[in-house]
Coordinates of C-alpha atoms in Angstrom, one line a residue:
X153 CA 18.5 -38.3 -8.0
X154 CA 22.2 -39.3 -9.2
X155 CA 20.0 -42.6 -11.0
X156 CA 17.5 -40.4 -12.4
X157 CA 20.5 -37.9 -14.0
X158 CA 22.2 -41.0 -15.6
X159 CA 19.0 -42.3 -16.9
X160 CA 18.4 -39.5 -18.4
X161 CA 22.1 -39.0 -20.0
X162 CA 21.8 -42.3 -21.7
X163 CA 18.4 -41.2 -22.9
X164 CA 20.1 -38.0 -24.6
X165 CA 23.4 -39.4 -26.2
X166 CA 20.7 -42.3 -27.5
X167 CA 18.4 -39.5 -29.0
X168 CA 21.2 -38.0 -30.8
X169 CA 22.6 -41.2 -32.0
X170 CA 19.1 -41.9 -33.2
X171 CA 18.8 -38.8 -34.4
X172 CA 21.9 -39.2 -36.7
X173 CA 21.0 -42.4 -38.1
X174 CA 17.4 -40.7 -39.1
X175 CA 15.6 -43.0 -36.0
X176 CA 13.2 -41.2 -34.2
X177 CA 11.4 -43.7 -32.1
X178 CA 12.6 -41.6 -28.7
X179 CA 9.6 -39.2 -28.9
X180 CA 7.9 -40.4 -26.0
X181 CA 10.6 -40.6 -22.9
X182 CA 9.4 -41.1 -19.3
X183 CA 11.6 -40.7 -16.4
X184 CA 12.1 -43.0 -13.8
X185 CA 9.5 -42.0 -10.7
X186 CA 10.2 -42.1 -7.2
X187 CA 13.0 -41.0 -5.0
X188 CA 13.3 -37.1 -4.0
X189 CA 13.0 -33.8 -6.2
X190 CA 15.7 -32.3 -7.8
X191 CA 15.3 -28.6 -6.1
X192 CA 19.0 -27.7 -6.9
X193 CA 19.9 -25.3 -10.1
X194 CA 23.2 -26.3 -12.0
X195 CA 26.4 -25.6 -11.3
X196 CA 29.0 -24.1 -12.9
X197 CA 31.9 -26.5 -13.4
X198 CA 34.8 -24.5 -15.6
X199 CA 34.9 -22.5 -18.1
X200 CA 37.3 -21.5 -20.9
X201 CA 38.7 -18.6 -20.6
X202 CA 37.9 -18.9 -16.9
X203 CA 35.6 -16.4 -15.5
X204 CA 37.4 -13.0 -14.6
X205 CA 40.1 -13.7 -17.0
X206 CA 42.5 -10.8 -18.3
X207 CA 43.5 -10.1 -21.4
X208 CA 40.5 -11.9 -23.5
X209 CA 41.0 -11.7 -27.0
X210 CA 38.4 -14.4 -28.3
X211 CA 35.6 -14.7 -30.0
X212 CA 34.0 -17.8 -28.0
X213 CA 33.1 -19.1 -24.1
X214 CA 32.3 -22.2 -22.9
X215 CA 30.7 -23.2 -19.5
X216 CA 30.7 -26.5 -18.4
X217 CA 27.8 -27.3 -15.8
X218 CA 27.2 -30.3 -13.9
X219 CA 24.0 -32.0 -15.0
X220 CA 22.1 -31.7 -18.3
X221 CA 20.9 -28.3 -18.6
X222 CA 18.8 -26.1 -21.7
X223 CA 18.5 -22.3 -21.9
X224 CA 15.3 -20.8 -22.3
X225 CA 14.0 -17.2 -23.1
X226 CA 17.4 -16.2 -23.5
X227 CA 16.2 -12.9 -25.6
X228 CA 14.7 -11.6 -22.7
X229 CA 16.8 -12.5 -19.9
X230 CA 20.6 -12.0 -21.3
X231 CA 22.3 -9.0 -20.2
X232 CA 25.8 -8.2 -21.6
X233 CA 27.4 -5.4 -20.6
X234 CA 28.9 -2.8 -22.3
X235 CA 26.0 -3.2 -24.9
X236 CA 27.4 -4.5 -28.3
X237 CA 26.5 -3.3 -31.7
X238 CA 25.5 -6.8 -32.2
X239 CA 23.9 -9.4 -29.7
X240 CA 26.2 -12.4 -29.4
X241 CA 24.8 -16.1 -30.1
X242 CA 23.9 -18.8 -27.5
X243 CA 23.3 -22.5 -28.1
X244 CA 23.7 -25.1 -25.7
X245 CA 23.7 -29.0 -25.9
X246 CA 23.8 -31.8 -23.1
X247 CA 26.0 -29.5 -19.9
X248 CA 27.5 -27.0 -22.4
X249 CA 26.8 -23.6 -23.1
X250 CA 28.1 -21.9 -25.5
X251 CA 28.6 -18.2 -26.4
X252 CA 29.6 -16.7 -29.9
X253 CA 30.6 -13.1 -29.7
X254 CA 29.3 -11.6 -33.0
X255 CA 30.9 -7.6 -32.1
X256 CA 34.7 -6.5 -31.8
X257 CA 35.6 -6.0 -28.0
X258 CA 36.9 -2.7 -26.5
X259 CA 40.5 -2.7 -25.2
X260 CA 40.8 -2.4 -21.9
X261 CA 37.5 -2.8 -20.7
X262 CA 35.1 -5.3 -18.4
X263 CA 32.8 -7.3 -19.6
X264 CA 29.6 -9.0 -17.7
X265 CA 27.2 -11.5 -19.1
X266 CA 24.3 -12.0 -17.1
X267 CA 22.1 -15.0 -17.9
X268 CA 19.4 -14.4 -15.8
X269 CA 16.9 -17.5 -15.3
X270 CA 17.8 -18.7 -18.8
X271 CA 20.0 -21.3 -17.9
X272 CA 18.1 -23.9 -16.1
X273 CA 18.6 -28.1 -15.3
X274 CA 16.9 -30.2 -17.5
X275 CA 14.7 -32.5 -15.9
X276 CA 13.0 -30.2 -13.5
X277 CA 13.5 -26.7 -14.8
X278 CA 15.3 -25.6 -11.8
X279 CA 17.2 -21.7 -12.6
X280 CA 20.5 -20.8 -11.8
X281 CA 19.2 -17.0 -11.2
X282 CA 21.6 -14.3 -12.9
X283 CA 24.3 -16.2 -13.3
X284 CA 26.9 -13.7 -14.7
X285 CA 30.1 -14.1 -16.4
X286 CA 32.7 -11.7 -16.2
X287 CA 35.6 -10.9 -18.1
X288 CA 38.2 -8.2 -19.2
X289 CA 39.8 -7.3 -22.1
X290 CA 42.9 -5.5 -20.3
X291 CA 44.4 -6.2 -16.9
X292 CA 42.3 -5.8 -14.3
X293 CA 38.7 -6.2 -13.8
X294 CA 36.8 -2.9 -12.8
X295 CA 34.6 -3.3 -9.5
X296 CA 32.7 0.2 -8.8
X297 CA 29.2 -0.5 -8.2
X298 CA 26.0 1.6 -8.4
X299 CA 22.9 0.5 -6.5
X300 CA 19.4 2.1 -6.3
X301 CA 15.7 1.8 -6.3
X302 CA 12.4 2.0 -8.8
X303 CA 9.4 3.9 -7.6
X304 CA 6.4 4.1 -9.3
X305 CA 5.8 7.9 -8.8
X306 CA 1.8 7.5 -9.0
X307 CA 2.0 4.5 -7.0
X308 CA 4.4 5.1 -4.0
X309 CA 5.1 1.2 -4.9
X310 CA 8.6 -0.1 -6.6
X311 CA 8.8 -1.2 -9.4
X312 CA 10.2 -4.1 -10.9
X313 CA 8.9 -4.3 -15.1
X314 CA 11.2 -1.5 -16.1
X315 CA 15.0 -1.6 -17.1
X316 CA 17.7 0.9 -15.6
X317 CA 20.0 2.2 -17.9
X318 CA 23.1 4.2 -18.1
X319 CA 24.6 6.5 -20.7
X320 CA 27.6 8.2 -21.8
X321 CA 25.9 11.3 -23.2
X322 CA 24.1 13.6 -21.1
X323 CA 22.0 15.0 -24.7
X324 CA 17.9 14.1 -23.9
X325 CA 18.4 12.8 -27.3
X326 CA 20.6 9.9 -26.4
X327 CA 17.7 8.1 -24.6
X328 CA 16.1 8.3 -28.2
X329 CA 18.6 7.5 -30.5
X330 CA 21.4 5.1 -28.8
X331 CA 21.1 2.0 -27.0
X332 CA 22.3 2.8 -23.5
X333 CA 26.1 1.2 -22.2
X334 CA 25.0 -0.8 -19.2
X335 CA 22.2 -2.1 -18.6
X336 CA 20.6 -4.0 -15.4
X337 CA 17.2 -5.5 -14.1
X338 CA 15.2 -4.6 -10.8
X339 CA 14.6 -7.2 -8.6
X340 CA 11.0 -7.8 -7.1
X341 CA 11.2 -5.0 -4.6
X342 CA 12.6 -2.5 -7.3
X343 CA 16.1 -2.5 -6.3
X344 CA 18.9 -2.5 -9.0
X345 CA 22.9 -2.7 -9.1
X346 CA 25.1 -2.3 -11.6
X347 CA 28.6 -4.5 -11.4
X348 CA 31.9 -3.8 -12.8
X349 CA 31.7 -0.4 -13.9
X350 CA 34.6 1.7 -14.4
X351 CA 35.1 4.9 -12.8
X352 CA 33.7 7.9 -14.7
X353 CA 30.1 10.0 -15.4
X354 CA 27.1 8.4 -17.0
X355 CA 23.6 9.5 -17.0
X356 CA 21.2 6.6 -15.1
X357 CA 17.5 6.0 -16.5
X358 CA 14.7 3.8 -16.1
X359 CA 12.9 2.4 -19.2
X360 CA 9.9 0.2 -20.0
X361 CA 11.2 -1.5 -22.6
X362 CA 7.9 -3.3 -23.7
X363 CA 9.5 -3.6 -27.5
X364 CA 13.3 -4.5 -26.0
X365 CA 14.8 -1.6 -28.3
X366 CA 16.7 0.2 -25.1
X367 CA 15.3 3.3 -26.4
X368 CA 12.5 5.7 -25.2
X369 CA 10.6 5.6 -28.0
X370 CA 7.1 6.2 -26.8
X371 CA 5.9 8.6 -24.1
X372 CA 3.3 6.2 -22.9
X373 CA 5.2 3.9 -21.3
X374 CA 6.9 4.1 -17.7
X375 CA 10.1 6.2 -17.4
X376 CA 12.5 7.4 -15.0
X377 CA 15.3 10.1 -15.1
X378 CA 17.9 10.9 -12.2
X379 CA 18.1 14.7 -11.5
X380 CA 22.2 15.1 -12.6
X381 CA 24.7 13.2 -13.6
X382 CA 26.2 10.4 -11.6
X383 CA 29.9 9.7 -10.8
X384 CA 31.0 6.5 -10.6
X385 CA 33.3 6.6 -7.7
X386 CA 33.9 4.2 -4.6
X387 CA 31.6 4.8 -1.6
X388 CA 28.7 6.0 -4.2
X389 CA 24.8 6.5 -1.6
X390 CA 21.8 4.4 -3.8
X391 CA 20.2 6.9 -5.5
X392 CA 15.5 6.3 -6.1
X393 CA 14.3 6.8 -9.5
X394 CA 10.7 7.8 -9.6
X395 CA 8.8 6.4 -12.9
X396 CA 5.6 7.6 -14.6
X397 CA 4.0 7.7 -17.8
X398 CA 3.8 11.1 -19.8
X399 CA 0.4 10.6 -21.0
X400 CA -2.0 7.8 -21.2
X401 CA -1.7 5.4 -23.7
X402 CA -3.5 6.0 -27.2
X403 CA -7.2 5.5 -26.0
X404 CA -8.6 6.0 -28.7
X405 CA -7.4 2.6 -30.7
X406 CA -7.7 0.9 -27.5
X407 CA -11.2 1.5 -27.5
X408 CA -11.4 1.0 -30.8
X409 CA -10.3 -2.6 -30.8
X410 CA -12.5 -3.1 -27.9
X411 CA -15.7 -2.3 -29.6
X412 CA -15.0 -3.3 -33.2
X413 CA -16.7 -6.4 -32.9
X414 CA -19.8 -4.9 -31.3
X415 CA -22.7 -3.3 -33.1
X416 CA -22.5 -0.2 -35.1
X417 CA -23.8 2.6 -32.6
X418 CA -22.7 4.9 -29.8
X419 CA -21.7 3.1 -26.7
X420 CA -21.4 4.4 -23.2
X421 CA -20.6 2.9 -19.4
X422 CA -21.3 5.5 -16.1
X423 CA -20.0 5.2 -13.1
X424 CA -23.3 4.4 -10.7
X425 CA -23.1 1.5 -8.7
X426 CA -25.9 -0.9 -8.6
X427 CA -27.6 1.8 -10.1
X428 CA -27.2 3.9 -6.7
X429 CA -26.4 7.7 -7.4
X430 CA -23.9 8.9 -4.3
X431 CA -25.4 12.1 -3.2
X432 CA -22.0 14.3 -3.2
X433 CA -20.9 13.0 -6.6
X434 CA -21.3 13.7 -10.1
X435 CA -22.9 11.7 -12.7
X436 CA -20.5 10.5 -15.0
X437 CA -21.2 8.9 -18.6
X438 CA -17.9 7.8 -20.8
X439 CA -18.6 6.9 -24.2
X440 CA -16.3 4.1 -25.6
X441 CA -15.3 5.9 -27.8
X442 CA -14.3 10.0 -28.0
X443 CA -16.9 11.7 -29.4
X444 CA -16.1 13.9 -32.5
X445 CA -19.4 16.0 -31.6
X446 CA -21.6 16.5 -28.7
X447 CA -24.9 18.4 -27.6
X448 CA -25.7 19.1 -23.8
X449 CA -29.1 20.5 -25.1
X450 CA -29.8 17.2 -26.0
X451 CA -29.6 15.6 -22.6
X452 CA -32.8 16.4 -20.5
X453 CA -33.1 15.5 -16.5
X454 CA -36.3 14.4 -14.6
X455 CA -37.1 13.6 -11.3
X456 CA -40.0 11.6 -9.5
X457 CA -42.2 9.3 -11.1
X458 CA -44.0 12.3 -12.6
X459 CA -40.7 12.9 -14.6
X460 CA -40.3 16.8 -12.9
X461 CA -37.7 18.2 -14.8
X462 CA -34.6 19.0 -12.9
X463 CA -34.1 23.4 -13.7
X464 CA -30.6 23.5 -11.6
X465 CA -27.9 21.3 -13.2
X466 CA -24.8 21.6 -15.4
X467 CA -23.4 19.3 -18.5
X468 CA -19.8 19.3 -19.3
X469 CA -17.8 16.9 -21.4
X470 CA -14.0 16.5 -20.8
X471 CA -11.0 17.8 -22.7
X472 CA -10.5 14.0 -23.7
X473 CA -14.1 14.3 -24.8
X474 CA -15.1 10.9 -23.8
X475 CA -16.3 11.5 -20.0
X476 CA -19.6 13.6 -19.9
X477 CA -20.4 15.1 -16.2
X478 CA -23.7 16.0 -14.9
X479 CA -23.8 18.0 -11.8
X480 CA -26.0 19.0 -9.5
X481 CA -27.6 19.2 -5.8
X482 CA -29.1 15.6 -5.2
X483 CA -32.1 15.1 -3.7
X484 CA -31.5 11.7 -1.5
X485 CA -33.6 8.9 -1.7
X486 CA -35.0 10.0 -4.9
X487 CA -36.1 8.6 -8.7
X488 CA -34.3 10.1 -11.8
X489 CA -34.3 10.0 -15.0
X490 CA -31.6 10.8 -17.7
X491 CA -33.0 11.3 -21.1
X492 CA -30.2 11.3 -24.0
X493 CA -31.9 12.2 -27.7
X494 CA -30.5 9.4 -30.6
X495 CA -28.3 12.4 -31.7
X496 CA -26.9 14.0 -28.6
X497 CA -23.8 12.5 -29.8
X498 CA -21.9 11.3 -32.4
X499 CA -18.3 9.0 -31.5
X500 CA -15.1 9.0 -33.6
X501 CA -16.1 6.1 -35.9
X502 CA -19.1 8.4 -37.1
X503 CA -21.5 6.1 -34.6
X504 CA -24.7 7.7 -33.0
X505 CA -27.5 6.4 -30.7
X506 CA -29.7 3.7 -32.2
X507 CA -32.9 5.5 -30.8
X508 CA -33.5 7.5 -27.9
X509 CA -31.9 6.6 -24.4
X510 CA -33.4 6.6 -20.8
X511 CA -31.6 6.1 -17.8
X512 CA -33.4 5.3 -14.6
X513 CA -31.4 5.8 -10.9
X514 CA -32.0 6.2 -7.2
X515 CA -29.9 8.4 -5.1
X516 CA -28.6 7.6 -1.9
X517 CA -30.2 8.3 1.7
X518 CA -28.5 10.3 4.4
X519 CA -28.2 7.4 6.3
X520 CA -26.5 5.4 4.5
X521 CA -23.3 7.1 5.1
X522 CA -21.1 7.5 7.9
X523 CA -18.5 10.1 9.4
X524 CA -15.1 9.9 8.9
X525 CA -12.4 11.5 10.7
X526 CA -8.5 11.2 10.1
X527 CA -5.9 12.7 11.6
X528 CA -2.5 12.3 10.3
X529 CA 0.8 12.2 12.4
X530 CA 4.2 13.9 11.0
X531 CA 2.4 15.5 8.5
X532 CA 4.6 17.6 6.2
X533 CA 2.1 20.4 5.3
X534 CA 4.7 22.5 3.4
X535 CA 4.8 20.0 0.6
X536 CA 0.6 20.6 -0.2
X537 CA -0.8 17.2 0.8
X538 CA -4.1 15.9 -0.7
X539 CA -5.3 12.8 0.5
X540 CA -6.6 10.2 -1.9
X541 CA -9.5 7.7 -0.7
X542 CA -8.9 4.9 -3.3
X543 CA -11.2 1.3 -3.8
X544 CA -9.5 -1.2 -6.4
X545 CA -6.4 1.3 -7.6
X546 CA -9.6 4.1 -8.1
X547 CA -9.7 7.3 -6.6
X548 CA -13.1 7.8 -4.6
X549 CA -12.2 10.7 -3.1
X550 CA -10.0 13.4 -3.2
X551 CA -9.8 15.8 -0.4
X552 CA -7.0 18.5 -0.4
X553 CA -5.4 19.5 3.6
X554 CA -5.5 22.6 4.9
X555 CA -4.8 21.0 8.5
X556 CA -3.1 17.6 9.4
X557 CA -7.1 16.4 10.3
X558 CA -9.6 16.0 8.0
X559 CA -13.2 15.5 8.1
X560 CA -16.3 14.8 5.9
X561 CA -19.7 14.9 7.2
X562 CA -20.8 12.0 4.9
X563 CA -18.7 9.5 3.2
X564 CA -20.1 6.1 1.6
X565 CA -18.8 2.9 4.1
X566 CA -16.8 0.5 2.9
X567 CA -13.0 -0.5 3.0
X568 CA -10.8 2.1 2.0
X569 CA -6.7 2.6 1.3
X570 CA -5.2 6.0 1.5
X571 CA -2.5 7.8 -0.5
X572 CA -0.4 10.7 -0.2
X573 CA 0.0 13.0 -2.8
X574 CA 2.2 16.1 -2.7
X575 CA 0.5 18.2 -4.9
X576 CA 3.5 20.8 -6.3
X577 CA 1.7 23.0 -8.5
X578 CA -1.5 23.0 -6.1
X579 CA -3.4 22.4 -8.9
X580 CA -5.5 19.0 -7.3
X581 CA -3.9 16.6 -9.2
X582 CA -1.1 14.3 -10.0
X583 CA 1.3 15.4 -12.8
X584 CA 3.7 13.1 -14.6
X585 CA 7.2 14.2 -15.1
X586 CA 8.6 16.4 -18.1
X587 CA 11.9 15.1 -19.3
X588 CA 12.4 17.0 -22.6
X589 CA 13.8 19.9 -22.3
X590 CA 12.7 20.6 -18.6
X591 CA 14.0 18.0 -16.5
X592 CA 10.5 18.2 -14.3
X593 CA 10.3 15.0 -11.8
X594 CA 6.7 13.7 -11.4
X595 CA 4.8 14.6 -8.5
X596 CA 5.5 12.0 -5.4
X597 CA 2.5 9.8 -3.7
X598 CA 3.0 8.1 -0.2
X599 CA 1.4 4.8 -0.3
X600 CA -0.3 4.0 3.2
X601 CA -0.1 0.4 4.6
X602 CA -3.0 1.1 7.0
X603 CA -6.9 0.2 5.6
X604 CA -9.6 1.6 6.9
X605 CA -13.1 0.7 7.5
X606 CA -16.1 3.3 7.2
X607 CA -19.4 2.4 8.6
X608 CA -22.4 3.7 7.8
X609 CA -24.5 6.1 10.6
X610 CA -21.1 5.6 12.6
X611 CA -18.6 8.5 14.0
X612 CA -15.4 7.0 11.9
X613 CA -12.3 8.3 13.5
X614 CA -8.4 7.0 12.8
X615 CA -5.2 8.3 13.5
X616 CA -2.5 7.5 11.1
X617 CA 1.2 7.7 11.9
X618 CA 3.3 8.3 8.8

């Protein structure tokens, strides 16, 4: 490997040279094979001003590393801390990296510069992970530290795409308006620490910075607030942030650029599988788009290969108006037919039906369900717990407890996961936080390890320890 690093040093300082004199016949170079792989990140060899130096004053910082390095996707993966006004500039060349400080420092204050996985060797792209600089510009470097953990509050699971943040004012608006002080990543398991930080009282958030502002600028992205103020003090406990998104993203131009390139008319999906209807569920049909008008009247329901129609059932459409419902008492094992007139509805582009619309279905048989069973150990049942029956990250089912069992006569088989959710407001669903004003944390979920496996015609019974 020490060959392989001088071969490729003389192939460098030649590139430039040919580079100078305007020859560039070094576009093809091929490293010598053989011999072991270089699994080893750099390593730092000095640095001027050192790192932890006092009293910095400069404007410039130079580390020296060991082997030919380069420094890639620096924009998202530097971290300097206190945030300046104005990013500084990094360039590199051969084992040098350098760093132009572009804002006026702070007296007396640390500084870290975190480089993530940017810096990385040269010939086989190994990281030296969050490499971090450190520096101060009075006499001492400050050391308090602040650790924690991301949760996604819908989830149960950590998170690890958002940024934690902390800021000086404790206004709501600050989160808007100013980029936040410090600034750190979570690693893989959602856990974050801030180094360095002075003593004193910030205000700690979680952001998903999808834009890289540092600002919340958009309620549909994944946030996190901590319940007070936080103290920066020596022997400080983690403290869990719980994200979630305050409404779902703008469907409608989502849906829009998925169907722009289809043909002009009303599209829809439902939710039967292989067109099975489940016998305790509603019929579901979500149109593409919303719909700017709709008429149940104009939706007719049959049965049998007579076509009987079907006197008992109800038609509603949703508050998103894009999901249409259609409830009512199943027969099993039977035909049906859903009859939907070319102008039953019209979308938000203005689009209707082509021409009248028949769906054909079969429902479910008895027996092709089994019973399930759970009962749950340590069961907190002052906190409303409603158990969610979930296939793919989708709900199936969604049973509220009244006891720490539950049971259901008939439930399709398959393999299921479960969730937790604590249920606040009682109101059967899960409710994203409120920061604005209100301060309101999201509703919790407790993810369960366990699967479970329902059979059909079987008595399904499992006991779950949480």
């Amino acid at each position: 490997m020490r060959v392989q690093k001088i071969f490729w040093g003389i192939i460098i300082s030649s590139c430039v040279f040919a580079g100078l004199s305007g020859n560039m016949g070094c576009a093809n170079i091929i490293p010598p094979q053989g011999g072991p792989k270089d699994t080893l990140p750099p390593v730092l060899l000095t640095a001027e001003p050192r790192d932890s130096a006092l009293h910095f004053s400069g404007d410039k910082i130079t580390l020296n590393f060991n082997e030919f390095i380069e420094v890639r996707d620096i924009g998202n993966n530097l971290i300097f801390s206190p945030t300046p006004e104005i990013n500084p500039f990094v360039d590199y060349k051969l084992k040098t990296v350098t760093v132009k400080l572009k804002d006026a420092l702070l007296p007396n204050t640390t500084y870290s510069i975190n480089f993530g996985n940017a810096i990385q060797d040269f010939t086989e792209g190994n990281p030296l992970k969050n490499f971090t600089y450190t520096f101060s510009t009075g006499s001492y470097i400050d050391s308090l530290t602040l650790q924690g953990q991301v949760i996604n509050a819908k989830t149960g699971e950590p998170d690890s795409t958002m940024i934690v943040m902390l800021h000086t004012s404790g206004d709501d608006s600050a989160v808007v308006n100013k980029k936040p002080l410090y600034v750190t990543k979570p690693d893989g398991n959602g856990h974050f620490q801030f180094n360095n930080l002075p003593p004193g009282k910030f205000y700690l958030y979680a952001l998903q910075d999808n834009n890289r502002t540092r600002r919340y600028l958009s309620d549909d992205v994944l946030f996190a607030f901590a319940d007070k103020p936080v103290t920066i003090q020596p022997g400080l406990q983690p403290i869990t942030l719980y994200a979630y998104i305050g409404k779902p993203a703008n469907e409608t131009n989502k849906n829009q650029a998925q169907v722009s390139n289809e043909a002009k008319r009303l599209t829809y999906h439902t939710n039967l599988v292989s067109n099975k209807q489940e016998l305790f569920q509603n019929f579901i049909l979500t149109s593409d788009r919303p719909l700017q008008f709709f008429d149940s009247t104009k939706l007719k329901l049959y049965k049998d290969s007579t076509f009987v129609p079907v006197q008992d059932y109800t038609i509603e459409e949703d508050s998103t108006h894009t999901h249409i419902t259609l409830a009512t008492d199943w027969q099993e094992n039977t035909l049906y037919h859903l009859v939907l007139d070319k102008d039953f509805a019209t979308d938000s582009s203005g689009y209707q039906l082509l021409k009248k619309d028949s769906l054909h279905f079969m429902t479910k048989q008895k027996s092709d369900y089994g019973k399930l069973k759970i009962t749950f150990r340590n069961l907190d049942m002052q906190k409303n717990p409603v158990v969610w029956l979930m296939q793919q990250n989708k709900i199936i089912r969604s049973v509220p407890l009244l006891s720490n069992t539950m049971t259901i006569d008939m439930f399709p088989p398959g393999e299921y996961t479960l969730r937790i959710l604590y249920d606040n407001n009682k109101n059967g669903e899960w409710d994203p936080g409120i920061f604005f004003g209100q301060h309101i944390q999201p509703e919790l979920v407790q993810p369960i390890k366990r699967k479970i496996l329902v059979k059909a015609a079987w008595q399904n019974e499992f006991e779950i320890a949480l």
